[in-house]
PDB file of C-alpha atoms in Angstrom:
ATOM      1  CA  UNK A   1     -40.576  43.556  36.884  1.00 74.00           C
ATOM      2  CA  UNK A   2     -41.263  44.320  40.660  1.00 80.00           C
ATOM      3  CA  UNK A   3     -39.824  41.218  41.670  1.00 92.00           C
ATOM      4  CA  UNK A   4     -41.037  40.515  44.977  1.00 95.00           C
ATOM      5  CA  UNK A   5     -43.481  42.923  46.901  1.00 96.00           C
ATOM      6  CA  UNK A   6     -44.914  42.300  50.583  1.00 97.00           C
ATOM      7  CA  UNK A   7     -47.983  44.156  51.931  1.00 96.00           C
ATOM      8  CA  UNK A   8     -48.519  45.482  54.424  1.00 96.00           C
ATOM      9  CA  UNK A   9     -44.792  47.146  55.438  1.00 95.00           C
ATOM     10  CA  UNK A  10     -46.001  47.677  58.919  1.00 96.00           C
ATOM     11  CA  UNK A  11     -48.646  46.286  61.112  1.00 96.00           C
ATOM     12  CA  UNK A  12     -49.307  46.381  65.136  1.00 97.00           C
ATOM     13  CA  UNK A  13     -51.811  43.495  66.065  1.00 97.00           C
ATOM     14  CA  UNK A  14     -53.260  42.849  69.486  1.00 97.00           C
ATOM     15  CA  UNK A  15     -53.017  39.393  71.448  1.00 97.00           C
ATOM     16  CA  UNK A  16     -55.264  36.695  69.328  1.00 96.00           C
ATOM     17  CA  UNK A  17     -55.851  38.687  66.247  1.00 97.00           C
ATOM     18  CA  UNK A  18     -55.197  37.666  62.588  1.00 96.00           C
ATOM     19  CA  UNK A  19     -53.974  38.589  60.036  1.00 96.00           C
ATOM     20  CA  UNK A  20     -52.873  37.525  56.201  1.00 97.00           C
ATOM     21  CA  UNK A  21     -49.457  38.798  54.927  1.00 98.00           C
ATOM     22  CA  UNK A  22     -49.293  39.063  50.830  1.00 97.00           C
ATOM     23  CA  UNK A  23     -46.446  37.452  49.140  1.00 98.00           C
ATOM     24  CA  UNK A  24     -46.770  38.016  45.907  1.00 97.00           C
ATOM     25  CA  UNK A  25     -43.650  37.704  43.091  1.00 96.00           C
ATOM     26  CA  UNK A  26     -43.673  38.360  38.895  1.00 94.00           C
ATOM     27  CA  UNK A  27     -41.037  36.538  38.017  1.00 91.00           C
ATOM     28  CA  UNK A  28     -42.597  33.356  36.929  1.00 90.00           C
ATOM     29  CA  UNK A  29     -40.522  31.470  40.080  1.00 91.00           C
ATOM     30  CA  UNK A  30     -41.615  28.098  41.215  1.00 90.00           C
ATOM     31  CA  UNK A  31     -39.996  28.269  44.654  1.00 91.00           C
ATOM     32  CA  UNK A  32     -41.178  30.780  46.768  1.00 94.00           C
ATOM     33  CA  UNK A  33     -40.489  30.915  50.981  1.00 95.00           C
ATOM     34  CA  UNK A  34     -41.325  32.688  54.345  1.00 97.00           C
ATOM     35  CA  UNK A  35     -38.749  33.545  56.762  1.00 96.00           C
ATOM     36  CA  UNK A  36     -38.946  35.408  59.867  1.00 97.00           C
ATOM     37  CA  UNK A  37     -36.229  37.739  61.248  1.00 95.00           C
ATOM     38  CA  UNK A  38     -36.374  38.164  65.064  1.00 93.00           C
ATOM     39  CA  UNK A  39     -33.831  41.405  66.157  1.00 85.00           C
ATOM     40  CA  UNK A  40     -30.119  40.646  66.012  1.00 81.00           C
ATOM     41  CA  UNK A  41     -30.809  37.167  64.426  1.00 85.00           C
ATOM     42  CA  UNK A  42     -30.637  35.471  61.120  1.00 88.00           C
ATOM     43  CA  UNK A  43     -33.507  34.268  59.383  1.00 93.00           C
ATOM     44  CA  UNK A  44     -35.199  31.410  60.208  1.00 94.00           C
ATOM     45  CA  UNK A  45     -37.697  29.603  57.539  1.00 93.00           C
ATOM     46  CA  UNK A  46     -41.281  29.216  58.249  1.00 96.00           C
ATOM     47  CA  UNK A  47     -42.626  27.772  55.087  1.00 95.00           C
ATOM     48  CA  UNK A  48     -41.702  27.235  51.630  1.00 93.00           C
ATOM     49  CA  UNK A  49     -43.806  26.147  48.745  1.00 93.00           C
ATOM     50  CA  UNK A  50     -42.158  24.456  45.666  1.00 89.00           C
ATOM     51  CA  UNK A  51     -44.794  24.952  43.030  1.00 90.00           C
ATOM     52  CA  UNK A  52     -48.769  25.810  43.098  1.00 93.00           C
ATOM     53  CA  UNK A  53     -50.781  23.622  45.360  1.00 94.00           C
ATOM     54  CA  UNK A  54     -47.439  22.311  47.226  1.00 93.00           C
ATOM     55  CA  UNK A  55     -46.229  23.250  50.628  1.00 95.00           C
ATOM     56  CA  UNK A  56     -43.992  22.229  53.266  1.00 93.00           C
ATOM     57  CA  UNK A  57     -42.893  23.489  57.017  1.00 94.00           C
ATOM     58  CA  UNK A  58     -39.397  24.904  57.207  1.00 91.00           C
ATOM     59  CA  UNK A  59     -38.006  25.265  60.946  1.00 90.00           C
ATOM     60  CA  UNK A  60     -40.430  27.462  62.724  1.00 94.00           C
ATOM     61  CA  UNK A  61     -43.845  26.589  61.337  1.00 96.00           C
ATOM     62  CA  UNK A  62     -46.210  26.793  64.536  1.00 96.00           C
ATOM     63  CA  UNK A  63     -48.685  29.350  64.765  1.00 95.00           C
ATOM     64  CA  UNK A  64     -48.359  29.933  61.111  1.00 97.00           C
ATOM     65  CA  UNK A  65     -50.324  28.295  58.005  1.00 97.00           C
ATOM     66  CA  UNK A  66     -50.189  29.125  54.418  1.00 97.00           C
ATOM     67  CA  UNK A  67     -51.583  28.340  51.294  1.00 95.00           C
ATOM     68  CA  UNK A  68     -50.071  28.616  47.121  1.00 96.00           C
ATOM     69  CA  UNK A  69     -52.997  28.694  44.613  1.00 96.00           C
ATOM     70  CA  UNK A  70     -51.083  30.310  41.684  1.00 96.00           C
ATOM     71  CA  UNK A  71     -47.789  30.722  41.228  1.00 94.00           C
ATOM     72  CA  UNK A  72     -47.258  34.012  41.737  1.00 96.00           C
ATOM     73  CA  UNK A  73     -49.212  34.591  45.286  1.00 97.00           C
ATOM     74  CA  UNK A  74     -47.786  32.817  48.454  1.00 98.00           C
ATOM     75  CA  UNK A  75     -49.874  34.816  51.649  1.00 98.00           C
ATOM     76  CA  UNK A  76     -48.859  33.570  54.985  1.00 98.00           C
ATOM     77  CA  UNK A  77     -51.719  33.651  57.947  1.00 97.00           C
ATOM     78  CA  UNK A  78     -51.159  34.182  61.791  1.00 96.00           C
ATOM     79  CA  UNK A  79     -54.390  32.806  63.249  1.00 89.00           C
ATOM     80  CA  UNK A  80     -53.639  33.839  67.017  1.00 93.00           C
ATOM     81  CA  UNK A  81     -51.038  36.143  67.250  1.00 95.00           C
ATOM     82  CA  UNK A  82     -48.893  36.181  70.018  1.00 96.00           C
ATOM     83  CA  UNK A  83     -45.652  38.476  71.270  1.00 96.00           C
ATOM     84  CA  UNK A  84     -43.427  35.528  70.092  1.00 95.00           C
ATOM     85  CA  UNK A  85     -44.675  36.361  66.803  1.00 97.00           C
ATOM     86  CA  UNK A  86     -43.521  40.217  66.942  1.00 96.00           C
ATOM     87  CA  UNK A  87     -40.898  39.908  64.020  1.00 97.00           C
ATOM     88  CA  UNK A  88     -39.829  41.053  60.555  1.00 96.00           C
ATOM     89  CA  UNK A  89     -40.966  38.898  58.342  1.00 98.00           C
ATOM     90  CA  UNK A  90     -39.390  38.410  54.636  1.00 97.00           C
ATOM     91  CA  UNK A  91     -40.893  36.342  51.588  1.00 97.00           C
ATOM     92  CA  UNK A  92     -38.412  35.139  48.461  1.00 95.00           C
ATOM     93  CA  UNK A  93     -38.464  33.357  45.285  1.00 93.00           C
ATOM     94  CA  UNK A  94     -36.191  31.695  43.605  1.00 89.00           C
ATOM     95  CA  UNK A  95     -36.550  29.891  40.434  1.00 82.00           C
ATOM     96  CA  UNK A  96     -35.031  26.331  40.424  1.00 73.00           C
ATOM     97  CA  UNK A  97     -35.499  22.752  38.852  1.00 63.00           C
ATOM     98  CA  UNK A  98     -36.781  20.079  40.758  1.00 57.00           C
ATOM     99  CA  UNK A  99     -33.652  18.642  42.062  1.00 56.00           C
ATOM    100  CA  UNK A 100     -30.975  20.933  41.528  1.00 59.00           C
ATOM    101  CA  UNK A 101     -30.343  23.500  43.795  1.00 60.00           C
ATOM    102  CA  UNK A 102     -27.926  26.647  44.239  1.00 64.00           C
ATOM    103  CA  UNK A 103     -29.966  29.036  42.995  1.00 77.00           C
ATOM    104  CA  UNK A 104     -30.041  32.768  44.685  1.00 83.00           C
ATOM    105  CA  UNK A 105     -33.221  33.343  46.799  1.00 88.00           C
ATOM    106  CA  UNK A 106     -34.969  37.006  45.768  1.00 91.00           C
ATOM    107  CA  UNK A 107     -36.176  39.177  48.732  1.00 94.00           C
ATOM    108  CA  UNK A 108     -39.058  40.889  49.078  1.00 95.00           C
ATOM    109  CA  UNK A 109     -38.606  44.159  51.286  1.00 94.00           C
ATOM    110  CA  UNK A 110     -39.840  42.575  54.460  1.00 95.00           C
ATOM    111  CA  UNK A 111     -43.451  43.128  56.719  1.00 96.00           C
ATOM    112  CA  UNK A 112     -42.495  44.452  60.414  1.00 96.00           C
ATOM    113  CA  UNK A 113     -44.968  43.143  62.641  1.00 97.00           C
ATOM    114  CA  UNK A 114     -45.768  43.894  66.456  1.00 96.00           C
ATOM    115  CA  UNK A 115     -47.879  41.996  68.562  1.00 96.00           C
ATOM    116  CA  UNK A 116     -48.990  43.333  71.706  1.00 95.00           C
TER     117      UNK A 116
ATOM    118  CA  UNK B   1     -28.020  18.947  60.002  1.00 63.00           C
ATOM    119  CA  UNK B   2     -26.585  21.969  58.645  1.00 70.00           C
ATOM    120  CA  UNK B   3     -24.887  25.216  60.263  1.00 91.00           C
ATOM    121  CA  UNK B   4     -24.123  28.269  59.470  1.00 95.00           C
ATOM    122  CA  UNK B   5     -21.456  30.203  62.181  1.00 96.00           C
ATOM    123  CA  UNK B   6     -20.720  33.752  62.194  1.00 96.00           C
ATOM    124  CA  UNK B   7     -18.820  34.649  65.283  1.00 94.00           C
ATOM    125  CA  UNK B   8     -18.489  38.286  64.835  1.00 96.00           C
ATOM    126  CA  UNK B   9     -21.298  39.924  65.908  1.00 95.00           C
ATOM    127  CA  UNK B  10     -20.259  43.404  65.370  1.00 97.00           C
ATOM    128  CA  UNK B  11     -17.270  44.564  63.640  1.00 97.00           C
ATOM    129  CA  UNK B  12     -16.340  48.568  63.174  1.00 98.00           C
ATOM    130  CA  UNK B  13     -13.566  50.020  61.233  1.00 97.00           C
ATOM    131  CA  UNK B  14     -12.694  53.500  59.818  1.00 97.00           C
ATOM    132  CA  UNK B  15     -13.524  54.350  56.152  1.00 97.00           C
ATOM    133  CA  UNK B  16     -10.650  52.809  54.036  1.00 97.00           C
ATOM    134  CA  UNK B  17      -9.782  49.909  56.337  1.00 97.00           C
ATOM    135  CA  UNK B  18      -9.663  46.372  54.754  1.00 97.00           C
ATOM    136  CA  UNK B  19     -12.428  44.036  56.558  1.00 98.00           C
ATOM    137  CA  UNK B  20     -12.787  40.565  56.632  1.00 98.00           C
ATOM    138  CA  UNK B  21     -15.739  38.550  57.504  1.00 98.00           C
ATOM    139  CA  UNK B  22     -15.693  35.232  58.768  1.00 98.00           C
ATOM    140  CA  UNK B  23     -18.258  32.621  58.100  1.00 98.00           C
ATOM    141  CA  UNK B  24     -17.731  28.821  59.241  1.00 97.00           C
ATOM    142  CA  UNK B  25     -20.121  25.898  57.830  1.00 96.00           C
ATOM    143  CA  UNK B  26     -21.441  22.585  58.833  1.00 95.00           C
ATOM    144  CA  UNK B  27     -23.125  20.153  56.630  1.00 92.00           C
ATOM    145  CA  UNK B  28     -22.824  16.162  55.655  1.00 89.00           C
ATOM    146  CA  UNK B  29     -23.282  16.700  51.991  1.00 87.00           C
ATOM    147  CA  UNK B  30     -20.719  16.941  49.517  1.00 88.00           C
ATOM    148  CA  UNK B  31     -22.783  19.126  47.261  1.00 87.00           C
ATOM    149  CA  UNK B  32     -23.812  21.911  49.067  1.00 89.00           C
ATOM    150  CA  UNK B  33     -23.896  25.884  48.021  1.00 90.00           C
ATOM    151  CA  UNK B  34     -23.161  28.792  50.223  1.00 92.00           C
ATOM    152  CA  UNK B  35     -24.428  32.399  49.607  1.00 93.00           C
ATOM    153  CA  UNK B  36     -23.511  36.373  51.402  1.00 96.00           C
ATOM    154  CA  UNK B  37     -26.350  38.633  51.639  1.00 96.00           C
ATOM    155  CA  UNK B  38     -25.744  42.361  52.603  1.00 96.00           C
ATOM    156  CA  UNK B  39     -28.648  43.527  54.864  1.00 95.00           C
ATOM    157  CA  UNK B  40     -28.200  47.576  54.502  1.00 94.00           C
ATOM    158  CA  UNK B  41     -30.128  49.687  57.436  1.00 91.00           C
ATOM    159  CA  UNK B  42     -33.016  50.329  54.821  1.00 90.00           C
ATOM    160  CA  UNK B  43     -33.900  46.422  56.041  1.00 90.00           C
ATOM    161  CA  UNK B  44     -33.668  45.019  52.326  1.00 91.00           C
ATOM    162  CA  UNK B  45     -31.183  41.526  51.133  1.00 93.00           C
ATOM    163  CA  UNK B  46     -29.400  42.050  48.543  1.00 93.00           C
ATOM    164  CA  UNK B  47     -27.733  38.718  47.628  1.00 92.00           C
ATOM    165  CA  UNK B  48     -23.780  39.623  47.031  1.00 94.00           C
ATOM    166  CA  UNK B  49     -22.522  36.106  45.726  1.00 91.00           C
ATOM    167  CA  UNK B  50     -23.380  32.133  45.363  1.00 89.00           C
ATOM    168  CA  UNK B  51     -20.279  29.242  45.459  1.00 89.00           C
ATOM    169  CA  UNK B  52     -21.024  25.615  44.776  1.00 87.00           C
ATOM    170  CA  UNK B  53     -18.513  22.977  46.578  1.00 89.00           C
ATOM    171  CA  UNK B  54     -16.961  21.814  43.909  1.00 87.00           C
ATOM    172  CA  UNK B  55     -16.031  25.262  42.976  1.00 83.00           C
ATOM    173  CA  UNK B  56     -12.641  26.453  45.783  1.00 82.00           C
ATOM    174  CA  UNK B  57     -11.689  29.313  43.199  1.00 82.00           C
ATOM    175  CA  UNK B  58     -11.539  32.449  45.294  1.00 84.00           C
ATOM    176  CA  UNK B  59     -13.330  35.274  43.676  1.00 85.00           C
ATOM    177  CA  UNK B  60     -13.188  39.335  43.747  1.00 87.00           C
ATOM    178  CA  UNK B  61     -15.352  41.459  42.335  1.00 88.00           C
ATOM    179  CA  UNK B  62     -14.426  44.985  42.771  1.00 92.00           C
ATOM    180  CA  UNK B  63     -13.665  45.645  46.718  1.00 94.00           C
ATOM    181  CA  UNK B  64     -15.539  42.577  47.514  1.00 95.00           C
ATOM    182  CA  UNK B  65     -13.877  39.220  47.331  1.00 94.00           C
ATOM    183  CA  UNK B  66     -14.333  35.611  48.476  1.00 94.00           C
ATOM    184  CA  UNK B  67     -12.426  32.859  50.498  1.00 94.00           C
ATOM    185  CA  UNK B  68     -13.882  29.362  50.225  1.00 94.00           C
ATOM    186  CA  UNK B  69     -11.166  27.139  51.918  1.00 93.00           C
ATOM    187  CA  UNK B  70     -13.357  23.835  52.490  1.00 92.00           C
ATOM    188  CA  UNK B  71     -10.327  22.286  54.554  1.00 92.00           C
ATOM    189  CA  UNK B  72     -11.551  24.516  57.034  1.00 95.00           C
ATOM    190  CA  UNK B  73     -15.166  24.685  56.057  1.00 95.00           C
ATOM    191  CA  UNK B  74     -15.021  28.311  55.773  1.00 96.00           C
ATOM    192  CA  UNK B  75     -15.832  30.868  53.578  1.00 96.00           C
ATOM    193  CA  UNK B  76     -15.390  34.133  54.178  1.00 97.00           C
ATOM    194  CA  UNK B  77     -16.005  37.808  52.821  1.00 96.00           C
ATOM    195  CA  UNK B  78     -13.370  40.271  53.061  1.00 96.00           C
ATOM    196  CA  UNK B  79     -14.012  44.199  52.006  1.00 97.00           C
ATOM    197  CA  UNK B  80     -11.038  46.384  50.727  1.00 96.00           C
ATOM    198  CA  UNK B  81     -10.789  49.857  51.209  1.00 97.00           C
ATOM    199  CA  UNK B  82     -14.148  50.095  53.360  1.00 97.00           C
ATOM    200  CA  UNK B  83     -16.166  52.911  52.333  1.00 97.00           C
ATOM    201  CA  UNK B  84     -19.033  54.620  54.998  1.00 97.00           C
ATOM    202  CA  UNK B  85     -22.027  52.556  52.346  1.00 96.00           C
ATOM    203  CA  UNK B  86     -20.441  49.031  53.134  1.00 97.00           C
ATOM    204  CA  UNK B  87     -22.433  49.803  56.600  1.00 97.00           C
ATOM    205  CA  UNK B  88     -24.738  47.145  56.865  1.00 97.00           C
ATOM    206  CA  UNK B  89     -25.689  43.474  58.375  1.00 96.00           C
ATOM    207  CA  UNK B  90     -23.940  40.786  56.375  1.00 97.00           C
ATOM    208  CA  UNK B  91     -25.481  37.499  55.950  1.00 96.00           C
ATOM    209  CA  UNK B  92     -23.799  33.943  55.315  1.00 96.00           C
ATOM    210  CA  UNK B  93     -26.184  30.942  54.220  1.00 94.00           C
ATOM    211  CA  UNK B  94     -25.916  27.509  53.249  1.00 93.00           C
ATOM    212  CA  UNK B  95     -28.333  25.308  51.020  1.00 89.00           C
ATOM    213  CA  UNK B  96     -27.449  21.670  51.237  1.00 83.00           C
ATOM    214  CA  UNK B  97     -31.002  20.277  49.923  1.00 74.00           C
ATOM    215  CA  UNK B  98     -31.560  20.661  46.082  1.00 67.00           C
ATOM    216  CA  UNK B  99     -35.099  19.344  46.868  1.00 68.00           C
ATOM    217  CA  UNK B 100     -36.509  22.670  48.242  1.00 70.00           C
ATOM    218  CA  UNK B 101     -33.522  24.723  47.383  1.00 70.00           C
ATOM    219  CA  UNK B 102     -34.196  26.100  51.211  1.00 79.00           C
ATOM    220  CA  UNK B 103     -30.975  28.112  52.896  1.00 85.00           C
ATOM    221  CA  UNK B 104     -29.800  28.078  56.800  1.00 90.00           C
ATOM    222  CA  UNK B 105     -28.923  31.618  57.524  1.00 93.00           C
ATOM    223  CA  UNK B 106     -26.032  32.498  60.068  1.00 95.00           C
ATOM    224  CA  UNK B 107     -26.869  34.961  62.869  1.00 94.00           C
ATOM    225  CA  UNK B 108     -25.471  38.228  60.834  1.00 95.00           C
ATOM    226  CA  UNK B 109     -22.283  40.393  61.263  1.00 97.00           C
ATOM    227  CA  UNK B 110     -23.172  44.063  61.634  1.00 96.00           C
ATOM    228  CA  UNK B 111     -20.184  46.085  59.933  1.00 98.00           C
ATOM    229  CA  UNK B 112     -20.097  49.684  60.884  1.00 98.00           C
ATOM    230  CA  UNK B 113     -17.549  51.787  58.483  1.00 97.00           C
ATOM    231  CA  UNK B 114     -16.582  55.326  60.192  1.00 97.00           C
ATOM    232  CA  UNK B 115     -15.930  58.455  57.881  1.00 95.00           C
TER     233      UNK B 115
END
C-alpha cells in the first residue's frame, strides 16, 4: 500500500490563481481530512469528509472548497489564492465507524505551497 | 470547546539526556482520546501513540513512554536516553467528537538532541 500520497510536493502560485491539491489514499478509509500547517504552528483542519459524497468545514474553511466522489480521492481547491494561504498543507485518513472515534489519523507527506 | 496546550516551544538537550514533554488538555467530554505525533525535519507525522480516557495506565515502549494523569488533564511524553534521531517537532492532539473522528492539534514542541 502507499497509504496516503499528495501531489504536487511543491507549488509557488501568484495572487488570484488556482489550483487543485490531490488527496488521494488506498487504504479503503472512510474518513479522510485537510489540515493546514502555517510555520511554527500546529495543524489546523480545513475540511474533512466522512464517506463519498459527504463533507463538512473543520476550523479554517474560507477560501477553500472541496469535493469526495470516491472514496479514495479527496482534492482540495484554492479558488483565489492569497499570501494567507502560503502554508504546508497535509491530507489524512483514518478508518473509523460512524460513531466511535479514537482512531489514529494517517498522513500524507504534506504539499508546501507559496503564494505570492 | 477543546484545547490542546504545549508550553514548550523549544526544548534542547545533549544526546543521552532524559526529556520530558509536556502536553495539557481541555475538553467537556468524558470520552475523549489523545494522540503524540513526531514531526521529523523530513516534514512527515508519524503517529507515536493513541490513549482513550478511560484508559490512566501509563505506557513505555522502548525509550518512549507515556503519562496520562487526568487529575491534571495532562499527558505527557517523556524520552530516555535521547539519541541525536529523537530531533524532531512533537505533536499532542485531542479528538473529543466520535462523529468526525476530527483531532485539535497543540502548537508543537521542537526537541533538538546534541551529539
Amino acid at each position: 500500500n502507499a497509504g496516503v500520497t499528495q501531489t504536487p510536493k511543491f507549488r509557488i502560485l501568484k495572487i488570484g490563481q488556482s489550483m487543485t491539491l490531490q488527496c488521494t489514499q488506498d487504504m479503503n478509509h472512510n474518513y479522510m481530512y485537510w489540515y493546514r500547517q502555517d510555520p511554527g504552528m500546529g495543524l489546523k483542519l480545513i475540511y474533512y469528509s466522512v464517506g463519498a459524497g459527504i463533507t463538512d468545514k473543520g476550523e479554517v474553511p474560507n477560501g477553500y472548497n472541496v469535493s469526495r466522489s470516491t472514496t479514495e480521492d479527496f482534492p482540495l481547491r484554492l479558488e483565489l489564492a492569497a499570501p494567507s494561504q502560503t502554508s504546508v498543507y497535509f491530507c489524512a485518513s483514518t478508518l473509523a465507524g460512524y460513531g466511535t472515534g479514537g482512531y489514529e489519523q494517517y498522513f500524507g507527506p504534506g504539499t508546501r505551497l507559496t503564494v505570492t | 470547546a477543546q484545547k490542546v496546550t504545549q508550553a514548550q516551544t523549544e526544548i534542547s538537550v545533549v544526546e543521552k539526556e532524559d526529556v520530558t514533554l509536556d502536553c495539557v488538555y481541555e475538553t467537556r467530554d468524558t470520552t475523549y482520546y489523545l494522540f503524540w505525533y513526531k514531526q521529523p525535519p523530513s516534514g512527515e507525522l508519524v503517529f507515536l501513540i493513541r490513549r482513550n480516557s478511560f484508559d490512566e495506565q501509563n505506557e513505555i515502549s522502548g525509550r518512549y513512554s507515556w503519562n496520562f494523569q487526568k487529575s491534571t488533564s495532562s499527558f505527557n511524553f517523556t524520552i530516555t536516553a535521547s539519541q541525536v534521531v529523537d530531533s524532531a517537532v512533537y505533536f499532542c492532539a485531542l479528538s473529543e467528537d466520535p462523529v468526525n473522528n476530527d483531532m485539535r492539534f497543540g502548537a508543537g514542541t521542537r526537541l533538538t538532541v546534541k551529539p
